[in-house]
Short mmCIF file of C-alpha atoms in Angstrom, two decimals:
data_model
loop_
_atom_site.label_atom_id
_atom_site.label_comp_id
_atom_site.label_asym_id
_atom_site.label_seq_id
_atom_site.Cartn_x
_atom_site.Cartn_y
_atom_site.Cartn_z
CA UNK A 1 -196.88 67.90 -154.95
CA UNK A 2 -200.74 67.10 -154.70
CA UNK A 3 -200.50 67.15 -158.20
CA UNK A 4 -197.92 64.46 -158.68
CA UNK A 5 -199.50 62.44 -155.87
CA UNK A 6 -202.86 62.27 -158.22
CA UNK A 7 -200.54 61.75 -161.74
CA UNK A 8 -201.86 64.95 -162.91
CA UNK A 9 -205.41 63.81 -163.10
CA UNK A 10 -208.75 64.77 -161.32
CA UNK A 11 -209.94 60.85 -162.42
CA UNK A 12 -211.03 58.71 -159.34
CA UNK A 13 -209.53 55.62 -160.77
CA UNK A 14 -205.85 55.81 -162.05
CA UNK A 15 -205.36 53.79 -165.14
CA UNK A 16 -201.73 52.67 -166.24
CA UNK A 17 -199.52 50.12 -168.64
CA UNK A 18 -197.52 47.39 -166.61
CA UNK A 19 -194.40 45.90 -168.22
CA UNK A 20 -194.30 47.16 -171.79
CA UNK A 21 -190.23 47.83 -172.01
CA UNK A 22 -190.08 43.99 -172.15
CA UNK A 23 -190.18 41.51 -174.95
CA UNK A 24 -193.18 39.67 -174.50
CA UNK A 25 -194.45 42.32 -171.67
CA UNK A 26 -195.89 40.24 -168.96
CA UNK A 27 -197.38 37.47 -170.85
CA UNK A 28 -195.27 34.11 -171.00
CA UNK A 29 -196.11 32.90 -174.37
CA UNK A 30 -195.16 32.22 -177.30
CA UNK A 31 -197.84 33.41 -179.67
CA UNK A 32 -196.77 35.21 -182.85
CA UNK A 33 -198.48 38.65 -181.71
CA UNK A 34 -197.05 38.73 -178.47
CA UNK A 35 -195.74 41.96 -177.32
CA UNK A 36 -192.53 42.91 -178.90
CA UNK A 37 -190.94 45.70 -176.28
CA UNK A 38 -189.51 47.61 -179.38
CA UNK A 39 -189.05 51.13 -179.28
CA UNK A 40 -190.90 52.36 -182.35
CA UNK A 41 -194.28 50.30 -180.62
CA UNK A 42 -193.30 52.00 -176.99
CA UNK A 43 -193.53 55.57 -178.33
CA UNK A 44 -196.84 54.62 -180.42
CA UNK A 45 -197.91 52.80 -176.88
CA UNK A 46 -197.03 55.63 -174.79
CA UNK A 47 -198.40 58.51 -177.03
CA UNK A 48 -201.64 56.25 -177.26
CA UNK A 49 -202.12 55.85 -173.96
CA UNK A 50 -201.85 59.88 -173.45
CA UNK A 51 -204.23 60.41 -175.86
CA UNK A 52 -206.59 58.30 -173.93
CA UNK A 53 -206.27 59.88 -170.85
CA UNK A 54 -203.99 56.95 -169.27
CA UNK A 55 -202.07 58.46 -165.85
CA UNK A 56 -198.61 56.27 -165.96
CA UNK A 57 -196.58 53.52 -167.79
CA UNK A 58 -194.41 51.37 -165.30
CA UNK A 59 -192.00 49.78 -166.41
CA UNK A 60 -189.82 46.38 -165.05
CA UNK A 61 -186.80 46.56 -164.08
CA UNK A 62 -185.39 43.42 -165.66
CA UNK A 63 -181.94 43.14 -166.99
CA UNK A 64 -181.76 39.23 -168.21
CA UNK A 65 -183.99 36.96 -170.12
CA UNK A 66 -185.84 34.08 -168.38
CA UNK A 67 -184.67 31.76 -171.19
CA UNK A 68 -187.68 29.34 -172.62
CA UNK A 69 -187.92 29.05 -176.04
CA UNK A 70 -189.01 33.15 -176.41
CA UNK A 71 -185.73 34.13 -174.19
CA UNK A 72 -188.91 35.45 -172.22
CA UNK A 73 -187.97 39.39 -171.46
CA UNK A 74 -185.01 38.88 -173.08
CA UNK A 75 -184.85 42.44 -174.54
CA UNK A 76 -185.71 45.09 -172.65
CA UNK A 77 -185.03 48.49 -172.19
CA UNK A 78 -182.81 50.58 -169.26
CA UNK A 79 -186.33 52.31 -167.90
CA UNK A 80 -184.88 55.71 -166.45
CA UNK A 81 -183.82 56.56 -170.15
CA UNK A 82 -186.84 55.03 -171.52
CA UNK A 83 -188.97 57.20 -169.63
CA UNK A 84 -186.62 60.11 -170.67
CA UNK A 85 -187.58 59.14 -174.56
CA UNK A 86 -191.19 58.71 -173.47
CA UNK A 87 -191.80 61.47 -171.87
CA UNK A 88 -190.40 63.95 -174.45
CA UNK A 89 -193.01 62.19 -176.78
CA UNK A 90 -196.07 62.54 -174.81
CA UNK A 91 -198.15 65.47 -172.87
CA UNK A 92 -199.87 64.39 -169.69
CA UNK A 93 -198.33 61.06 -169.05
CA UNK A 94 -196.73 59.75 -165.44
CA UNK A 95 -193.63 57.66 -166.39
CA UNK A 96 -191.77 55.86 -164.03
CA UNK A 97 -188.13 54.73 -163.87
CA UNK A 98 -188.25 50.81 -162.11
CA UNK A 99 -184.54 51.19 -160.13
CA UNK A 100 -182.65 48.40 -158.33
CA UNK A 101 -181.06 51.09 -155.50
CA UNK A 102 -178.25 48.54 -154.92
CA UNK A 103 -177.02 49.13 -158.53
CA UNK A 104 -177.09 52.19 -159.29
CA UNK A 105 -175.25 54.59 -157.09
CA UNK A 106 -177.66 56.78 -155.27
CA UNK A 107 -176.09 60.79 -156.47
CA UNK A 108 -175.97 59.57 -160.30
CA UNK A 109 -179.55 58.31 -159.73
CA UNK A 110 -180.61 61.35 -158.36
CA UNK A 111 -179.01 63.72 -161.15
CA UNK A 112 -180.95 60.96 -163.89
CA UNK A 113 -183.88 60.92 -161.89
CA UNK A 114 -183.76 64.96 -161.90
CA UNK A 115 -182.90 65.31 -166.01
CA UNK A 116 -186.10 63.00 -166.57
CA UNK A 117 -187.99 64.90 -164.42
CA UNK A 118 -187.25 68.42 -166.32
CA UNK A 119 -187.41 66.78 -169.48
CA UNK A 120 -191.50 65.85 -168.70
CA UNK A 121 -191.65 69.17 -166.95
CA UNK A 122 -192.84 67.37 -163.57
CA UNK A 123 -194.09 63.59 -164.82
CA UNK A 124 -191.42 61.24 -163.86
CA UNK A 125 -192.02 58.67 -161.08
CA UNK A 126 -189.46 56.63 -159.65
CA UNK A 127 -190.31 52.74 -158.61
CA UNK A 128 -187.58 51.68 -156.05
CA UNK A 129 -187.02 48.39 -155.97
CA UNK A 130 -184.20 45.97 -153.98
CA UNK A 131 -183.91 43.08 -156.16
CA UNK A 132 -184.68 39.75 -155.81
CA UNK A 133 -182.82 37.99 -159.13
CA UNK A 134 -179.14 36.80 -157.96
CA UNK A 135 -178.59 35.89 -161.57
CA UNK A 136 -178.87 39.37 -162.37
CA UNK A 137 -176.85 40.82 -159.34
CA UNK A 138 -173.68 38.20 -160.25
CA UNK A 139 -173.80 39.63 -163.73
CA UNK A 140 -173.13 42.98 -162.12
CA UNK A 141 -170.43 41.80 -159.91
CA UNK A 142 -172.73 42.49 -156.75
CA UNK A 143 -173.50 40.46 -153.92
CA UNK A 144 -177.05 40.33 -153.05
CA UNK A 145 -177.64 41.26 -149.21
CA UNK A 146 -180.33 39.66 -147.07
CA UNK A 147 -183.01 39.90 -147.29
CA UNK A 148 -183.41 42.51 -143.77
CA UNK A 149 -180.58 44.78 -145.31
CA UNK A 150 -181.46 45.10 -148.27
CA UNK A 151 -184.07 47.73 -147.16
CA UNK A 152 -182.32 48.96 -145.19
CA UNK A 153 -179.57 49.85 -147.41
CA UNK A 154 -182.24 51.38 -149.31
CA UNK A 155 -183.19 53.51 -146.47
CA UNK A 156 -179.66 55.32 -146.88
CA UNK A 157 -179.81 55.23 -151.06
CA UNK A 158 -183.48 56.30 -151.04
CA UNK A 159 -182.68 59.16 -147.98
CA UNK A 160 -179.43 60.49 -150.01
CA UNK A 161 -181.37 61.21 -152.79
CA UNK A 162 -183.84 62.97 -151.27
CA UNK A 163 -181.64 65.25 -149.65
CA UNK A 164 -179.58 65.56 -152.74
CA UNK A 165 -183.47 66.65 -154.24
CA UNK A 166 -183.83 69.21 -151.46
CA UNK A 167 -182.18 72.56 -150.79
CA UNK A 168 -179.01 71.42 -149.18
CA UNK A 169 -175.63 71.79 -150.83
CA UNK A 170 -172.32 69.77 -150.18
CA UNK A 171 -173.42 67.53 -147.77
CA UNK A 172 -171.31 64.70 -146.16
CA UNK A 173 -173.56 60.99 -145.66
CA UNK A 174 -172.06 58.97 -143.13
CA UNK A 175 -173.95 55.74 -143.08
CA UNK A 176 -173.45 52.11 -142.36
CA UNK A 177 -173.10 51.90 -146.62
CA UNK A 178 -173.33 54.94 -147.97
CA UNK A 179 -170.58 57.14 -147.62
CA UNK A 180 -169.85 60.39 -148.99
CA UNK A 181 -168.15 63.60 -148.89
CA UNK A 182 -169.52 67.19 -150.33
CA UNK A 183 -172.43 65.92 -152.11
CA UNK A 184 -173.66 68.78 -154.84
CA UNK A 185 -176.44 67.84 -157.22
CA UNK A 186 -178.02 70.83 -159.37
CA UNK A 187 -180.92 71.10 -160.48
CA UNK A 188 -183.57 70.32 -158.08
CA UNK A 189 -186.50 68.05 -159.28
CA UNK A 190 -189.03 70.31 -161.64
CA UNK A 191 -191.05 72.81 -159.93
CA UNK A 192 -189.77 72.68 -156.73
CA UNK A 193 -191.21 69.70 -155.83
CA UNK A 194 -190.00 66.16 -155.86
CA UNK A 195 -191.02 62.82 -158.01
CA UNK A 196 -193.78 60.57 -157.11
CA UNK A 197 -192.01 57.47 -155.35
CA UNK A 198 -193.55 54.06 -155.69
CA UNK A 199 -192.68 50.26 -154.10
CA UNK A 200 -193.95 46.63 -154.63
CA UNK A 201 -192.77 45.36 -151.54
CA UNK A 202 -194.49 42.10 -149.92
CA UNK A 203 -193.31 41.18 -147.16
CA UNK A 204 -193.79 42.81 -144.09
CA UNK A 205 -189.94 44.39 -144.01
CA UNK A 206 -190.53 46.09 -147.98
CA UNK A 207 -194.13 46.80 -147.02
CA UNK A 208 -192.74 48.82 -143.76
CA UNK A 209 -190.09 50.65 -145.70
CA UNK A 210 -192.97 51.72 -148.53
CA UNK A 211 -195.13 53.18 -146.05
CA UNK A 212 -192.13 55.05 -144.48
CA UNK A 213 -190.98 56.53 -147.64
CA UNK A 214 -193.05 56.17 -150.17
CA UNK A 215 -196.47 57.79 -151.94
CA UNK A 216 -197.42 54.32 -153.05
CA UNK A 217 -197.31 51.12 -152.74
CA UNK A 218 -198.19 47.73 -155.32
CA UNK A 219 -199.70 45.44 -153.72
CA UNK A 220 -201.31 42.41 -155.63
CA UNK A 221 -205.04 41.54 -155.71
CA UNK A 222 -206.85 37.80 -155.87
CA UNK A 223 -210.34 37.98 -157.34
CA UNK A 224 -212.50 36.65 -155.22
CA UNK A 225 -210.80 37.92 -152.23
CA UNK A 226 -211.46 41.69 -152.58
CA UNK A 227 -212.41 41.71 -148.62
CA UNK A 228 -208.52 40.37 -148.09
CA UNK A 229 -207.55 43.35 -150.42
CA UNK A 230 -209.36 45.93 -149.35
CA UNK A 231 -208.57 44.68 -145.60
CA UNK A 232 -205.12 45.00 -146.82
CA UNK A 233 -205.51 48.19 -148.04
CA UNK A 234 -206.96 49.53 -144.70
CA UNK A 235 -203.88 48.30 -142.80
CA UNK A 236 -201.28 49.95 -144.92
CA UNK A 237 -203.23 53.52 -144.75
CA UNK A 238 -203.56 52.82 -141.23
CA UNK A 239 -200.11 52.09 -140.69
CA UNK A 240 -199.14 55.69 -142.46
CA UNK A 241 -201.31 57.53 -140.69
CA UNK A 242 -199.81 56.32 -137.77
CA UNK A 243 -196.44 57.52 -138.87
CA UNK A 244 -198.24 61.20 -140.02
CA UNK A 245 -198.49 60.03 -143.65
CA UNK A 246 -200.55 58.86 -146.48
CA UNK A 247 -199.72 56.57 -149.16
CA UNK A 248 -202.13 54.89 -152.06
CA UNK A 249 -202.29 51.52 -152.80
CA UNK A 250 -201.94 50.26 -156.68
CA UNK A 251 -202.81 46.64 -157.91
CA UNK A 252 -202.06 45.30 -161.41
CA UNK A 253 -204.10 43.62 -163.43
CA UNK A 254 -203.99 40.91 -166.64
CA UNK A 255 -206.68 41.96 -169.14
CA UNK A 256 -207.88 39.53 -172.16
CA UNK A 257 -210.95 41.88 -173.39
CA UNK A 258 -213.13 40.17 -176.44
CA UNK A 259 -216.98 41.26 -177.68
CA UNK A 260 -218.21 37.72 -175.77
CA UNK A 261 -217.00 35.92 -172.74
CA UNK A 262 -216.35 32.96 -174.93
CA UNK A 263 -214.35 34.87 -177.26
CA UNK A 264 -212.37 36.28 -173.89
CA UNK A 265 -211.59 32.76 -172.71
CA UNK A 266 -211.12 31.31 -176.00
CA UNK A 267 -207.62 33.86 -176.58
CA UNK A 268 -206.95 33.32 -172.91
CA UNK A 269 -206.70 30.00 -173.27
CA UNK A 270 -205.00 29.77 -176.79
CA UNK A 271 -202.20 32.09 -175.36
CA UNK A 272 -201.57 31.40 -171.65
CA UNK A 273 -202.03 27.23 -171.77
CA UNK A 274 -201.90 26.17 -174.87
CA UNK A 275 -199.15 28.17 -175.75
CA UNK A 276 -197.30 29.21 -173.04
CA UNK A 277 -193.57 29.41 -172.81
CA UNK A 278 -193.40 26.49 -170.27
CA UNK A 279 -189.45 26.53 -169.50
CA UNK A 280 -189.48 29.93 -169.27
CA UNK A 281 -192.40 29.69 -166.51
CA UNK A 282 -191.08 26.62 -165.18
CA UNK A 283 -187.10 28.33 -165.19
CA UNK A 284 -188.99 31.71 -162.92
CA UNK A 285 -190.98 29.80 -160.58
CA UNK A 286 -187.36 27.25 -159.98
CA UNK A 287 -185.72 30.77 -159.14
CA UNK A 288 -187.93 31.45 -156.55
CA UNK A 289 -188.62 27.96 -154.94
CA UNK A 290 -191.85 27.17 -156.55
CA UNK A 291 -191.38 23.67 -157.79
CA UNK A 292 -193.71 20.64 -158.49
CA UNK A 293 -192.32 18.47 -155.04
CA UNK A 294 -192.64 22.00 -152.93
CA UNK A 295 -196.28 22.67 -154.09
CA UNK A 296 -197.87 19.32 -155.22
CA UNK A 297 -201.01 20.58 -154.68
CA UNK A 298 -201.38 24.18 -156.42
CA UNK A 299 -198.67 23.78 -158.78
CA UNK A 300 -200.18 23.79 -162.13
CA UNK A 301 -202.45 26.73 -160.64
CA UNK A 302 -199.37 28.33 -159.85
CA UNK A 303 -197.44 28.01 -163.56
CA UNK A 304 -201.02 29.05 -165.22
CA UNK A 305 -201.13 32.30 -162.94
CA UNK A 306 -197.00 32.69 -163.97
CA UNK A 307 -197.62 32.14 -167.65
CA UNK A 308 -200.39 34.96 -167.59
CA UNK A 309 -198.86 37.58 -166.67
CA UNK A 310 -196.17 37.04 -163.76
CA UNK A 311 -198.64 37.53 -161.54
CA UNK A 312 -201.35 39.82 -161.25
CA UNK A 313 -205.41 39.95 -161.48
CA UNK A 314 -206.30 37.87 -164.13
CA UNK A 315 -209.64 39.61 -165.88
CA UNK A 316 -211.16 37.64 -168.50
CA UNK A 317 -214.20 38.51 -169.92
CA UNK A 318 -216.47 40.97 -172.31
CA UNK A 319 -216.18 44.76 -171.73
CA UNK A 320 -219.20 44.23 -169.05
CA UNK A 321 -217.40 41.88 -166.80
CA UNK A 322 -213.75 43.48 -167.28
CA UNK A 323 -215.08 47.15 -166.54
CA UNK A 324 -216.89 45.38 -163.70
CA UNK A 325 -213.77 44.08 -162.28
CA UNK A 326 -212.12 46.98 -162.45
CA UNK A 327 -214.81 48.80 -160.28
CA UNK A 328 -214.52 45.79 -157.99
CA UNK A 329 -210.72 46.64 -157.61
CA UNK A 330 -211.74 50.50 -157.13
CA UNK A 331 -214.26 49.89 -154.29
CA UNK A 332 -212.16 47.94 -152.94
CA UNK A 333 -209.63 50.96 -152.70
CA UNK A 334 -207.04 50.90 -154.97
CA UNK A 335 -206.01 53.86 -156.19
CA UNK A 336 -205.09 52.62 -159.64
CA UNK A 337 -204.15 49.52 -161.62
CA UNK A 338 -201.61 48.84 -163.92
CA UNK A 339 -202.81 47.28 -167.06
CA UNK A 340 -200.76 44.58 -169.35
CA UNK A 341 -201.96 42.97 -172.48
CA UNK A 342 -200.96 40.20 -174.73
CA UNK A 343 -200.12 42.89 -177.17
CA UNK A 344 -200.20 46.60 -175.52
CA UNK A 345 -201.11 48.20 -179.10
CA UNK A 346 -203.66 45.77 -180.51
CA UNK A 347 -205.58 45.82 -177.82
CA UNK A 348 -205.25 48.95 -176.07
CA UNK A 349 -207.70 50.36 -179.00
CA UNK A 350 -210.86 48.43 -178.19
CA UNK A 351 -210.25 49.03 -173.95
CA UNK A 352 -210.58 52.50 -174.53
CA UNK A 353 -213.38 51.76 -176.96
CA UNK A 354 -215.30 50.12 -174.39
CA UNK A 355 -213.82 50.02 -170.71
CA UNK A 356 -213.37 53.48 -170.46
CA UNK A 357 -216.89 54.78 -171.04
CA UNK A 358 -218.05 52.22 -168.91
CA UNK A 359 -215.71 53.83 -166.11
CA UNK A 360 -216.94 57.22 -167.04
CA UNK A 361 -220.57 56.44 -166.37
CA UNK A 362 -219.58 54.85 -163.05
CA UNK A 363 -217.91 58.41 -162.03
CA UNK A 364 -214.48 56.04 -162.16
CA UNK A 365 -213.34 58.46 -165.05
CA UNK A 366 -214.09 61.65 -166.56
CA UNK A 367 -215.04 61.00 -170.52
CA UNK A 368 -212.44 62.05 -173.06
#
């Protein structure tokens, strides 16, 4: 297990990919080069990323476009079979499934959870999530709980699956939703241990169920505020150790990496204002409350931080100030950070040109 807890790499500073089973990954824009989810560039993504030492890919667990005129994330990919394919094509890489537990019923996910986990002999993750989109739950016919039970729903989903994992055999669950009679899943997880299990919960109900259940949590970052994160950060690992646990904290971050800083804010600007998929922002942030009469004052902060990335630390800068920031994050404590581009495969090449060394001479990283 200590292996899976540390993504099968002796590296300080975890590295991963954020987003990249979506059209248009995490960047709302509408830019010709923008990211384009398919699975010919995933493979090339994910075998790149292995080659450069990267721990994980995470994927989003999305299901319908956002509209706009780029149908942002309008294509995307199931992510428990597209870390199946992915892992088969790569070596060292984590990949994580991103699961809504109120859609998927908890002893299928564990035998699909199980068959990715054999198929990268020990390197799938699972990302439990509770959903948030009720366009997306009508579409499957379900009714979205509140906001209380829907953790604690997945409390039973998450705790059935774990003991359908472990060494017990036909097994009756007699919960307030789950029930079920006999339960047999065979095999076990790979190597007789049991998948990494991640959350991005935010408020203080998800937060509480991640550091009850889970090895990690997501948790975003604000630059400029690293003493808020890393206070953060304290809390949480508090908070487990209280409960006779440990769990990491991840943070994700936005990259736009050029040779100057002018060049850096030049494409940042070109793609996330100038360019930006504005009714696709505009249709996310109406889903979730965030309109111009609700926030008069931060609003157009708060579509510019949307059309970056859908949230996330937004680093902007030469390789000296983006490796910089991304010590920043790791003093601060994060265990790793999830990394989304523009365009995953164009620019991937020149971070691992000239980020990574820069992490391997700050003992972040061990050179390739």
């Amino acid at each position: 297990m200590r292996e899976r807890l540390a993504l099968h790499s002796r590296n300080r500073l975890k590295l991963g990919l954020f987003g990249a089973n979506c059209s248009s990954g995490r960047a709302v824009t509408k830019v010709p080069e923008r990211w384009s989810g398919s699975w010919p560039d995933c493979v090339r993504l994910a075998r790149l990323a292995d080659e450069a030492g990267f721990e994980f890919m995470l994927p989003i667990g999305r299901w319908k476009g956002y509209g706009g005129d780029t149908d942002y994330q309008g294509e995307t990919w199931e992510t428990v079979t597209w870390a199946a394919g992915l892992l088969a094509a790569t070596r060292r890489l984590t990949v994580f499934g991103t699961v809504h537990a109120p859609l998927i019923h908890p002893v299928i996910a564990a035998k699909e959870f199980v068959t990715a986990d054999h198929i990268g002999e020990g390197r799938f993750g699972l990302n439990v999530v509770c959903g948030w989109n009720e366009d997306e739950f009508e579409m499957f016919g379900a009714t979205m709980r509140e906001h209380e039970e829907r953790y604690d729903y997945a409390q039973e989903w998450l705790d059935t699956i774990k003991r359908a994992w472990g060494e017990e055999s036909d097994f009756d669950v007699d919960g307030r939703f789950i029930r079920l009679k006999q339960v047999r899943a065979k095999p076990k997880p790979f190597g007789g241990s049991r998948p990494i299990i991640m959350n991005a919960a935010a408020s203080p109900t998800g937060q509480a169920f991640a550091i009850r259940n889970c090895d990690a949590l997501f948790s975003n970052a604000s630059l400029g505020r690293l003493d808020a994160f890393a206070a953060h950060i304290a809390n949480v690992q508090a908070q487990a150790q209280a409960q006779g646990r440990a769990i990491d904290v991840y943070t994700v971050a936005v990259v736009t990496c050029r040779p100057s800083k002018r060049e850096a804010e030049d494409y940042y600007r070109h793609c996330v204002i100038d360019h930006a998929d504005w009714a696709a922002v505009d249709h996310i942030l109406a889903m979730r409350g965030v309109t111009r009469q609700a926030y008069p004052e931060d609003f157009e902060e708060r579509r510019a931080f949307q059309a970056n990335g859908m949230g996330g630390v937004p680093i902007v800068g030469d390789p000296d100030a983006v490796a910089a920031e991304l010590m920043h994050l790791s003093a601060a404590g994060a265990r790793g950070i999830g990394l989304s581009f523009v365009n995953y495969l164009d620019e991937l090449p020149y971070f691992c040109a000239e980020i990574l060394p820069r992490l391997a001479r700050a003992d972040l990283r061990e050179p390739l």
